[in-house]
Short mmCIF file of C-alpha atoms in Angstrom, two decimals:
data_model
loop_
_atom_site.label_atom_id
_atom_site.label_comp_id
_atom_site.label_asym_id
_atom_site.label_seq_id
_atom_site.Cartn_x
_atom_site.Cartn_y
_atom_site.Cartn_z
CA UNK A 648 8.98 -44.55 -24.79
CA UNK A 649 10.52 -42.36 -22.15
CA UNK A 650 9.12 -39.62 -19.96
CA UNK A 651 10.13 -36.09 -19.05
CA UNK A 652 9.23 -34.77 -15.59
CA UNK A 653 9.70 -31.04 -15.18
CA UNK A 654 10.18 -30.44 -11.48
CA UNK A 655 10.35 -27.29 -9.41
CA UNK A 656 12.75 -27.85 -6.54
CA UNK A 657 11.77 -24.75 -4.57
CA UNK A 658 14.02 -21.81 -3.71
CA UNK A 659 16.87 -23.82 -2.25
CA UNK A 660 16.05 -25.17 1.17
CA UNK A 661 15.57 -28.98 1.34
CA UNK A 662 12.51 -28.49 3.55
CA UNK A 663 10.86 -26.55 0.73
CA UNK A 664 11.06 -29.40 -1.80
CA UNK A 665 7.75 -31.22 -2.19
CA UNK A 666 7.52 -34.99 -1.55
CA UNK A 667 6.38 -35.54 -5.15
CA UNK A 668 9.55 -33.90 -6.48
CA UNK A 669 11.76 -35.85 -4.09
CA UNK A 670 10.17 -39.11 -5.23
CA UNK A 671 10.66 -38.18 -8.90
CA UNK A 672 14.30 -37.29 -8.30
CA UNK A 673 14.95 -40.55 -6.42
CA UNK A 674 13.49 -42.64 -9.30
CA UNK A 675 14.96 -40.70 -12.22
CA UNK A 676 17.24 -42.34 -14.78
CA UNK A 677 18.70 -38.97 -15.72
CA UNK A 678 18.55 -35.52 -14.13
CA UNK A 679 19.15 -32.41 -16.24
CA UNK A 680 19.56 -28.89 -14.95
CA UNK A 681 21.83 -25.98 -14.21
CA UNK A 682 24.70 -27.32 -12.10
CA UNK A 683 24.23 -24.77 -9.29
CA UNK A 684 20.91 -26.44 -8.41
CA UNK A 685 22.26 -30.00 -8.20
CA UNK A 686 23.51 -29.34 -4.67
CA UNK A 687 19.95 -29.01 -3.38
CA UNK A 688 18.86 -32.46 -4.56
CA UNK A 689 22.16 -34.38 -4.28
CA UNK A 690 21.13 -36.42 -1.18
CA UNK A 691 18.10 -37.81 -3.01
CA UNK A 692 19.71 -38.82 -6.32
CA UNK A 693 20.55 -42.48 -6.99
CA UNK A 694 24.27 -43.20 -7.24
CA UNK A 695 23.92 -44.52 -10.79
CA UNK A 696 21.85 -41.55 -11.99
CA UNK A 697 23.84 -39.06 -14.09
CA UNK A 698 23.25 -35.33 -13.54
CA UNK A 699 23.75 -33.49 -16.83
CA UNK A 700 24.60 -29.79 -16.78
CA UNK A 701 24.31 -27.71 -19.92
CA UNK A 702 25.62 -24.51 -18.34
CA UNK A 703 24.04 -21.19 -17.57
CA UNK A 704 21.78 -19.63 -20.24
CA UNK A 705 21.69 -22.92 -22.14
CA UNK A 706 18.01 -23.64 -21.61
CA UNK A 707 17.35 -24.78 -25.20
CA UNK A 708 20.28 -27.19 -25.08
CA UNK A 709 18.98 -28.48 -21.76
CA UNK A 710 15.54 -29.15 -23.21
CA UNK A 711 16.98 -30.81 -26.31
CA UNK A 712 19.10 -33.08 -24.12
CA UNK A 713 16.00 -34.04 -22.14
CA UNK A 714 14.21 -35.16 -25.31
CA UNK A 715 17.25 -37.05 -26.54
CA UNK A 716 17.50 -38.98 -23.25
CA UNK A 717 13.74 -39.62 -23.15
CA UNK A 718 13.85 -40.99 -26.69
CA UNK A 719 16.12 -43.71 -25.31
CA UNK A 720 13.31 -44.83 -23.02
CA UNK A 721 14.58 -43.10 -19.92
CA UNK A 722 12.70 -41.19 -17.25
CA UNK A 723 14.26 -37.75 -17.29
CA UNK A 724 13.79 -35.17 -14.54
CA UNK A 725 14.49 -31.60 -15.60
CA UNK A 726 14.89 -29.40 -12.55
CA UNK A 727 14.20 -25.70 -12.16
CA UNK A 728 14.54 -23.61 -9.04
CA UNK A 729 11.29 -22.41 -7.52
CA UNK A 730 8.35 -23.51 -9.64
CA UNK A 731 9.29 -24.86 -13.07
CA UNK A 732 6.32 -23.12 -14.65
CA UNK A 733 7.29 -19.63 -13.44
CA UNK A 734 10.18 -18.37 -15.57
CA UNK A 735 11.38 -21.97 -15.57
CA UNK A 736 11.85 -24.86 -17.98
CA UNK A 737 8.23 -26.01 -18.33
CA UNK A 738 7.11 -23.60 -21.09
CA UNK A 739 10.22 -24.29 -23.18
CA UNK A 740 9.85 -28.07 -23.00
CA UNK A 741 6.17 -27.95 -23.95
CA UNK A 742 6.97 -25.60 -26.84
CA UNK A 743 9.80 -27.84 -28.02
CA UNK A 744 7.54 -30.87 -27.80
CA UNK A 745 5.01 -29.10 -30.02
CA UNK A 746 7.76 -28.20 -32.48
CA UNK A 747 8.88 -31.82 -32.58
CA UNK A 748 5.34 -33.02 -33.29
CA UNK A 749 5.07 -30.57 -36.14
CA UNK A 750 8.26 -31.99 -37.57
CA UNK A 751 7.69 -35.13 -39.67
CA UNK A 752 11.06 -36.47 -38.57
CA UNK A 753 9.82 -36.93 -34.98
CA UNK A 754 6.85 -39.24 -34.58
CA UNK A 755 7.64 -40.27 -31.00
CA UNK A 756 5.14 -39.49 -28.26
CA UNK A 757 7.07 -38.62 -25.11
CA UNK A 758 5.01 -38.24 -21.94
CA UNK A 759 5.52 -34.93 -20.17
CA UNK A 760 4.58 -34.20 -16.57
CA UNK A 761 5.05 -31.02 -14.53
CA UNK A 762 5.51 -31.08 -10.76
CA UNK A 763 4.95 -27.74 -9.01
CA UNK A 764 7.41 -26.28 -6.58
CA UNK A 765 7.42 -23.47 -4.06
CA UNK A 766 8.20 -20.34 -6.03
CA UNK A 767 10.79 -17.83 -4.92
CA UNK A 768 8.12 -15.14 -4.58
CA UNK A 769 6.11 -17.41 -2.27
CA UNK A 770 9.12 -18.12 -0.11
CA UNK A 771 10.01 -14.43 -0.01
CA UNK A 772 6.43 -13.55 0.90
CA UNK A 773 6.42 -15.99 3.80
CA UNK A 774 9.58 -14.36 5.16
CA UNK A 775 8.13 -10.86 4.78
CA UNK A 776 4.86 -11.57 6.58
CA UNK A 777 1.66 -11.57 4.51
CA UNK A 778 2.30 -9.26 1.55
CA UNK A 779 0.42 -11.30 -1.07
CA UNK A 780 -2.93 -11.53 0.68
CA UNK A 781 -4.78 -10.04 -2.27
CA UNK A 782 -4.53 -9.88 -6.07
CA UNK A 783 -0.98 -9.92 -7.32
CA UNK A 784 1.12 -10.13 -10.46
CA UNK A 785 4.64 -11.27 -11.32
CA UNK A 786 6.93 -9.28 -13.60
CA UNK A 787 10.41 -10.15 -14.79
CA UNK A 788 12.61 -7.14 -15.52
CA UNK A 789 14.87 -9.18 -17.78
CA UNK A 790 14.68 -7.85 -21.33
CA UNK A 791 16.73 -10.67 -22.85
CA UNK A 792 13.64 -12.15 -24.51
CA UNK A 793 11.01 -9.47 -23.85
CA UNK A 794 11.41 -5.91 -25.17
CA UNK A 795 11.58 -3.25 -22.50
CA UNK A 796 8.62 -1.42 -24.06
CA UNK A 797 6.46 -4.48 -23.33
CA UNK A 798 7.80 -4.79 -19.79
CA UNK A 799 7.07 -1.12 -19.09
CA UNK A 800 3.49 -1.50 -20.33
CA UNK A 801 3.04 -4.41 -17.93
CA UNK A 802 4.49 -2.37 -15.06
CA UNK A 803 2.04 0.46 -15.77
CA UNK A 804 -0.83 -2.03 -15.92
CA UNK A 805 0.18 -3.48 -12.54
CA UNK A 806 0.24 -0.01 -11.03
CA UNK A 807 -3.11 0.98 -12.54
CA UNK A 808 -4.66 -2.27 -11.33
CA UNK A 809 -3.30 -1.74 -7.80
CA UNK A 810 -1.74 -5.20 -7.80
CA UNK A 811 0.75 -6.41 -5.25
CA UNK A 812 3.76 -6.82 -7.55
CA UNK A 813 6.55 -9.40 -7.35
CA UNK A 814 9.69 -8.68 -9.33
CA UNK A 815 11.99 -11.33 -10.75
CA UNK A 816 15.39 -10.66 -12.32
CA UNK A 817 15.38 -7.11 -10.98
CA UNK A 818 18.93 -6.17 -11.89
CA UNK A 819 22.15 -7.47 -13.34
CA UNK A 820 25.55 -6.01 -14.17
CA UNK A 821 24.36 -5.00 -17.63
CA UNK A 822 20.82 -4.00 -16.59
CA UNK A 823 21.25 -1.31 -13.97
CA UNK A 824 18.61 1.31 -14.88
CA UNK A 825 15.40 -0.70 -15.31
CA UNK A 826 14.68 -0.99 -11.59
CA UNK A 827 15.14 2.77 -11.18
CA UNK A 828 12.60 3.32 -13.96
CA UNK A 829 10.14 0.93 -12.30
CA UNK A 830 10.49 2.80 -9.00
CA UNK A 831 9.89 6.09 -10.81
CA UNK A 832 6.72 4.74 -12.43
CA UNK A 833 5.35 3.38 -9.15
CA UNK A 834 5.99 6.64 -7.29
CA UNK A 835 3.94 8.52 -9.86
CA UNK A 836 0.79 6.74 -8.68
CA UNK A 837 1.55 4.95 -5.44
CA UNK A 838 2.41 6.53 -2.10
CA UNK A 839 6.08 6.79 -1.11
CA UNK A 840 5.32 4.94 2.14
CA UNK A 841 4.02 1.87 0.29
CA UNK A 842 5.76 -1.15 1.87
CA UNK A 843 8.48 -2.87 -0.13
CA UNK A 844 10.16 -6.09 0.91
CA UNK A 845 13.00 -7.91 -0.75
CA UNK A 846 14.74 -11.18 -0.08
CA UNK A 847 18.11 -12.24 -1.42
CA UNK A 848 18.84 -15.97 -1.79
CA UNK A 849 15.49 -16.93 -0.25
CA UNK A 850 15.67 -20.22 1.61
CA UNK A 851 19.44 -20.54 1.25
CA UNK A 852 22.23 -20.08 3.80
CA UNK A 853 23.04 -16.64 2.37
CA UNK A 854 19.43 -15.47 2.86
CA UNK A 855 18.89 -11.75 3.55
CA UNK A 856 15.47 -10.24 4.30
CA UNK A 857 14.84 -6.51 4.21
CA UNK A 858 11.75 -4.29 4.54
CA UNK A 859 11.53 -0.65 3.49
CA UNK A 860 9.20 1.72 1.64
CA UNK A 861 8.80 2.61 -2.00
CA UNK A 862 10.32 6.02 -1.46
CA UNK A 863 13.27 4.80 0.60
CA UNK A 864 13.99 1.70 -1.51
CA UNK A 865 17.51 1.69 -2.98
CA UNK A 866 17.83 -0.28 -6.24
CA UNK A 867 21.56 -0.60 -5.61
CA UNK A 868 20.80 -2.96 -2.73
CA UNK A 869 19.58 -5.82 -4.92
CA UNK A 870 20.94 -8.22 -7.52
CA UNK A 871 19.75 -11.09 -9.73
CA UNK A 872 19.34 -13.36 -6.69
CA UNK A 873 16.80 -10.98 -5.14
CA UNK A 874 12.99 -11.16 -5.21
CA UNK A 875 11.18 -7.86 -4.61
CA UNK A 876 7.59 -7.49 -3.42
CA UNK A 877 5.80 -4.14 -3.68
CA UNK A 878 2.59 -3.75 -1.71
CA UNK A 879 -0.69 -2.39 -3.04
CA UNK A 880 -2.53 0.71 -1.80
CA UNK A 881 -3.88 -1.21 1.20
CA UNK A 882 -0.63 -2.87 2.29
CA UNK A 883 0.92 -1.71 5.53
CA UNK A 884 3.79 -2.43 7.91
CA UNK A 885 3.24 -3.96 11.33
CA UNK A 886 6.13 -4.92 13.60
CA UNK A 887 8.48 -5.21 10.66
CA UNK A 888 6.15 -7.36 8.57
CA UNK A 889 4.18 -6.45 5.44
CA UNK A 890 0.45 -7.13 5.56
CA UNK A 891 -1.89 -6.88 2.59
CA UNK A 892 -5.43 -7.23 3.95
CA UNK A 893 -7.86 -9.55 2.21
CA UNK A 894 -10.90 -7.75 3.57
CA UNK A 895 -12.13 -10.09 6.30
CA UNK A 896 -12.56 -7.22 8.74
CA UNK A 897 -14.91 -5.46 6.32
CA UNK A 898 -17.23 -8.33 5.44
CA UNK A 899 -20.28 -6.54 6.86
CA UNK A 900 -19.77 -3.42 4.75
CA UNK A 901 -22.34 -3.12 1.99
CA UNK A 902 -21.39 -3.36 -1.66
CA UNK A 903 -22.48 0.25 -2.18
CA UNK A 904 -20.14 1.30 0.60
CA UNK A 905 -17.26 -0.68 -0.89
CA UNK A 906 -17.78 0.98 -4.26
CA UNK A 907 -17.92 4.39 -2.62
CA UNK A 908 -14.81 3.64 -0.59
CA UNK A 909 -12.89 2.61 -3.70
CA UNK A 910 -13.93 5.81 -5.47
CA UNK A 911 -12.85 7.83 -2.46
CA UNK A 912 -9.46 6.10 -2.29
CA UNK A 913 -8.86 6.75 -5.98
CA UNK A 914 -9.91 10.37 -5.50
CA UNK A 915 -7.43 10.79 -2.66
CA UNK A 916 -4.65 9.32 -4.80
CA UNK A 917 -5.54 11.62 -7.68
CA UNK A 918 -5.41 14.62 -5.35
CA UNK A 919 -2.09 13.48 -3.92
CA UNK A 920 -0.55 13.25 -7.39
CA UNK A 921 -1.72 16.76 -8.27
CA UNK A 922 -0.41 18.51 -5.16
CA UNK A 923 2.30 21.06 -5.93
CA UNK A 924 4.26 20.11 -2.83
CA UNK A 925 4.95 16.41 -2.40
CA UNK A 926 6.59 16.42 1.04
CA UNK A 927 3.82 17.74 3.27
CA UNK A 928 4.02 16.25 6.78
CA UNK A 929 1.61 13.32 7.02
CA UNK A 930 -0.86 14.96 9.40
CA UNK A 931 -1.13 18.12 7.33
CA UNK A 932 -1.40 16.13 4.10
CA UNK A 933 -4.17 13.96 5.55
CA UNK A 934 -6.21 17.04 6.47
CA UNK A 935 -5.41 18.63 3.10
CA UNK A 936 -6.59 15.58 1.15
CA UNK A 937 -9.89 15.62 3.03
CA UNK A 938 -10.32 19.36 2.44
CA UNK A 939 -9.66 19.15 -1.30
CA UNK A 940 -11.77 16.02 -1.69
CA UNK A 941 -14.72 17.81 -0.09
CA UNK A 942 -14.39 21.06 -2.04
CA UNK A 943 -12.57 20.10 -5.27
CA UNK A 944 -10.61 23.30 -4.56
CA UNK A 945 -6.86 22.95 -4.93
CA UNK A 946 -6.43 26.44 -3.46
CA UNK A 947 -6.71 24.57 -0.16
CA UNK A 948 -3.03 23.77 -0.57
CA UNK A 949 -2.36 27.49 -0.15
CA UNK A 950 -4.86 28.36 2.58
CA UNK A 951 -5.10 25.30 4.84
CA UNK A 952 -2.99 25.94 7.93
CA UNK A 953 -2.17 23.40 10.61
CA UNK A 954 0.01 23.83 13.66
CA UNK A 955 3.00 21.52 13.56
CA UNK A 956 1.74 18.05 14.52
CA UNK A 957 -1.79 19.35 15.16
CA UNK A 958 -3.62 16.42 13.56
CA UNK A 959 -1.35 13.93 15.28
CA UNK A 960 -1.81 15.61 18.69
CA UNK A 961 -5.61 15.71 18.43
CA UNK A 962 -5.77 12.10 17.30
CA UNK A 963 -3.51 11.05 20.16
CA UNK A 964 -5.91 12.70 22.59
CA UNK A 965 -8.67 10.58 21.04
CA UNK A 966 -6.56 7.44 21.50
CA UNK A 967 -5.68 8.36 25.09
CA UNK A 968 -9.32 8.99 25.95
CA UNK A 969 -8.75 12.70 26.69
CA UNK A 970 -10.95 13.87 23.83
CA UNK A 971 -14.51 12.67 24.32
CA UNK A 972 -16.64 15.49 22.85
CA UNK A 973 -16.65 17.51 19.64
CA UNK A 974 -18.57 20.78 19.88
CA UNK A 975 -19.73 22.40 16.63
CA UNK A 976 -21.09 25.86 15.93
CA UNK A 977 -23.96 24.66 13.71
CA UNK A 978 -25.81 21.37 13.27
CA UNK A 979 -24.58 20.95 9.68
CA UNK A 980 -21.06 20.38 10.97
CA UNK A 981 -22.31 17.76 13.43
CA UNK A 982 -24.25 16.04 10.65
CA UNK A 983 -21.14 15.71 8.48
CA UNK A 984 -19.00 13.92 11.07
CA UNK A 985 -18.94 10.17 10.48
CA UNK A 986 -21.28 8.53 12.93
CA UNK A 987 -19.69 5.10 12.90
CA UNK A 988 -16.27 6.65 13.48
CA UNK A 989 -17.67 8.50 16.49
CA UNK A 990 -19.19 5.27 17.82
CA UNK A 991 -16.01 3.30 17.19
CA UNK A 992 -13.95 5.84 19.13
CA UNK A 993 -16.51 6.59 21.86
CA UNK A 994 -16.88 10.28 20.99
CA UNK A 995 -19.98 12.48 21.09
CA UNK A 996 -20.52 15.31 18.59
CA UNK A 997 -22.78 18.10 19.89
CA UNK A 998 -24.25 21.39 18.70
CA UNK A 999 -25.91 23.55 21.34
CA UNK A 1000 -28.13 25.59 19.01
CA UNK A 1001 -31.12 23.40 19.80
CA UNK A 1002 -30.60 23.77 23.55
CA UNK A 1003 -33.59 25.74 24.94
CA UNK A 1004 -31.22 27.84 27.06
CA UNK A 1005 -29.55 29.28 23.94
CA UNK A 1006 -32.36 31.55 22.76
CA UNK A 1007 -32.94 32.80 26.30
CA UNK A 1008 -29.26 33.63 26.82
CA UNK A 1009 -28.92 35.25 23.39
CA UNK A 1010 -31.87 37.55 24.06
CA UNK A 1011 -30.76 38.40 27.58
CA UNK A 1012 -27.13 39.11 26.68
CA UNK A 1013 -27.69 40.65 23.25
CA UNK A 1014 -25.42 38.10 21.52
CA UNK A 1015 -25.90 35.69 18.65
CA UNK A 1016 -27.35 32.25 19.23
CA UNK A 1017 -24.09 30.65 18.12
CA UNK A 1018 -22.19 32.73 20.68
CA UNK A 1019 -24.61 31.62 23.37
CA UNK A 1020 -24.22 28.02 22.26
CA UNK A 1021 -20.43 28.21 22.66
CA UNK A 1022 -20.76 29.73 26.15
CA UNK A 1023 -22.99 26.87 27.24
CA UNK A 1024 -20.73 24.31 25.59
CA UNK A 1025 -17.68 25.64 27.42
CA UNK A 1026 -19.53 25.37 30.73
CA UNK A 1027 -20.22 21.68 30.03
CA UNK A 1028 -17.13 20.67 28.04
CA UNK A 1029 -14.26 23.18 28.39
CA UNK A 1030 -11.76 20.65 27.00
CA UNK A 1031 -13.71 19.58 23.91
CA UNK A 1032 -12.56 19.78 20.31
CA UNK A 1033 -14.31 22.85 18.89
CA UNK A 1034 -15.15 22.87 15.17
CA UNK A 1035 -16.44 25.98 13.41
CA UNK A 1036 -17.77 25.94 9.85
CA UNK A 1037 -20.23 28.83 9.78
CA UNK A 1038 -20.18 31.48 12.48
CA UNK A 1039 -17.12 33.69 13.01
CA UNK A 1040 -18.77 35.23 16.09
CA UNK A 1041 -18.84 31.78 17.71
CA UNK A 1042 -15.12 31.35 17.09
CA UNK A 1043 -14.45 34.83 18.48
CA UNK A 1044 -16.49 33.93 21.55
CA UNK A 1045 -14.36 30.84 22.15
CA UNK A 1046 -11.19 32.94 21.85
CA UNK A 1047 -12.47 35.29 24.56
CA UNK A 1048 -13.31 32.38 26.84
CA UNK A 1049 -9.82 30.92 26.34
CA UNK A 1050 -8.30 34.30 27.27
CA UNK A 1051 -10.43 34.32 30.41
CA UNK A 1052 -9.13 30.81 31.23
CA UNK A 1053 -12.65 29.36 31.06
CA UNK A 1054 -11.98 27.12 28.04
CA UNK A 1055 -9.09 24.71 27.49
CA UNK A 1056 -9.86 23.08 24.10
CA UNK A 1057 -8.25 19.83 23.02
CA UNK A 1058 -8.13 21.39 19.58
CA UNK A 1059 -9.75 23.96 17.31
CA UNK A 1060 -10.92 23.64 13.72
CA UNK A 1061 -11.44 27.18 12.43
CA UNK A 1062 -13.29 27.17 9.09
CA UNK A 1063 -16.06 29.77 9.27
CA UNK A 1064 -17.06 31.14 5.89
CA UNK A 1065 -18.19 34.59 4.76
CA UNK A 1066 -17.23 38.25 4.50
CA UNK A 1067 -17.75 39.85 7.90
CA UNK A 1068 -15.34 39.13 10.77
CA UNK A 1069 -14.29 35.87 9.12
CA UNK A 1070 -10.62 36.66 8.58
CA UNK A 1071 -10.38 38.43 11.93
CA UNK A 1072 -11.79 35.43 13.81
CA UNK A 1073 -9.13 33.20 12.28
CA UNK A 1074 -6.37 35.65 13.17
CA UNK A 1075 -7.66 35.72 16.75
CA UNK A 1076 -7.22 31.97 17.23
CA UNK A 1077 -3.63 31.72 15.99
CA UNK A 1078 -1.82 33.13 19.07
CA UNK A 1079 -2.91 30.21 21.28
CA UNK A 1080 0.30 28.26 20.82
CA UNK A 1081 -0.54 25.50 23.28
CA UNK A 1082 -3.76 24.49 21.47
CA UNK A 1083 -3.46 22.40 18.27
CA UNK A 1084 -5.33 24.13 15.44
CA UNK A 1085 -6.46 23.61 11.87
CA UNK A 1086 -7.42 26.85 10.10
CA UNK A 1087 -8.84 27.51 6.65
CA UNK A 1088 -7.39 30.97 6.17
CA UNK A 1089 -9.15 33.85 4.44
CA UNK A 1090 -12.84 33.99 3.57
CA UNK A 1091 -13.23 30.38 2.53
CA UNK A 1092 -14.60 27.68 4.80
CA UNK A 1093 -17.94 26.05 5.45
CA UNK A 1094 -19.71 23.41 7.49
CA UNK A 1095 -18.65 20.69 5.05
CA UNK A 1096 -15.00 21.66 5.50
CA UNK A 1097 -15.21 21.73 9.29
CA UNK A 1098 -16.85 18.30 9.28
CA UNK A 1099 -14.34 16.70 6.92
CA UNK A 1100 -11.44 18.07 8.98
CA UNK A 1101 -13.00 16.41 12.03
CA UNK A 1102 -13.14 13.18 10.02
CA UNK A 1103 -9.47 13.58 9.10
CA UNK A 1104 -8.62 13.61 12.80
CA UNK A 1105 -10.84 10.64 13.65
CA UNK A 1106 -9.37 8.50 10.84
CA UNK A 1107 -5.73 9.52 11.17
CA UNK A 1108 -4.80 5.92 11.99
CA UNK A 1109 -5.52 5.18 8.32
CA UNK A 1110 -3.35 8.01 6.97
CA UNK A 1111 -0.19 5.96 6.47
CA UNK A 1112 -2.08 3.46 4.29
CA UNK A 1113 -4.13 6.19 2.59
CA UNK A 1114 -7.45 4.47 3.36
CA UNK A 1115 -9.82 7.46 3.73
CA UNK A 1116 -13.11 7.40 5.53
CA UNK A 1117 -12.86 4.11 7.44
CA UNK A 1118 -15.97 3.76 9.57
CA UNK A 1119 -15.48 0.45 11.36
#
């Protein structure tokens, strides 16, 4: 009795065909497939081996022909592009074999073997960098045999599961809207700057490789010969390549921390979806997400003020080594700043309230202890980042020292809370145009807010990937 070998010939480049498939092709009595794919194996086919084409969209006829040839005792190789088991001929042939066995008229026992091939999504991924480094799923947008309602449920599941998602059959002449709908669904839960890569005719002479983002992606730029890869929440772009981290650089993080980090990431994404304005500049949005996450107060969208590019400027000073000290008005602010982030960046967070000179100065000058602490801090670190979460008098003191040209802060976080002098202190800091500032306007504020806004600055390098709170 004959044999059917179902072989994946890869995406189209001879170098991507496995040795096992080449051997099967060279020994086949008959080869069956779509004629377009014969060109990729032609050099390896015996001269006396017929190649039978059943035409496009004639998969059932192709499978039936394979069984008919095998029943004559021949070794038949049925070829599929990519991997034959991924939207290829393998499932159909196994199903047809089962149907034949259930039919009393067919008692033959044809051997079936499947040879894997390099899938189109794997080839595309290799060209795009390392986008499939973590859990992923494959979805075909073709609704020829699967109802669109089912496909949409699978899309939503992929989004909810934060899978890297590879798309097959993304668009055809008659199916023009499905890819737009998929993009709409993804943008409801995944950031607009999520990396997207797509490859047309992967591995073939016509190959085109493109990288963009979920928000900028244009569905009109693809066709049925295109494979699309959408990154997960951790994917990012680096030098034109998509990278989805596996987690090797976080192996030492405890399981409790990982769980907390995942909860925090999901919280940030929930907040982002519920913002009234979707196009906040990245630096402002990063600070805003931290503020709302800490307070669960969406009024922050109305009262959080940042100078244009303030977060970016302060973070750049950290990167350049210009910002080495954060001075806080009270110890609770210092306690809330992430210690490992400070260590990683070589920054010291200080509160002067415990300095023995503070009480002496406060008594001698008739000022508050927090005012005295700021005076001492400015003497030691006039160019520090100053963060206020409690005492408006301390913020007012800093403003006076700036006016006297004694303080030149790298930045100011103004978030004192209360009812006396609070609003006025925040108004006083705004005129300093050359100092980047973050201000929680009105009466609201607090040590927790001042601390989390410091953390937003220290972790701004994670803002584009929306990975809040990175410590390492």
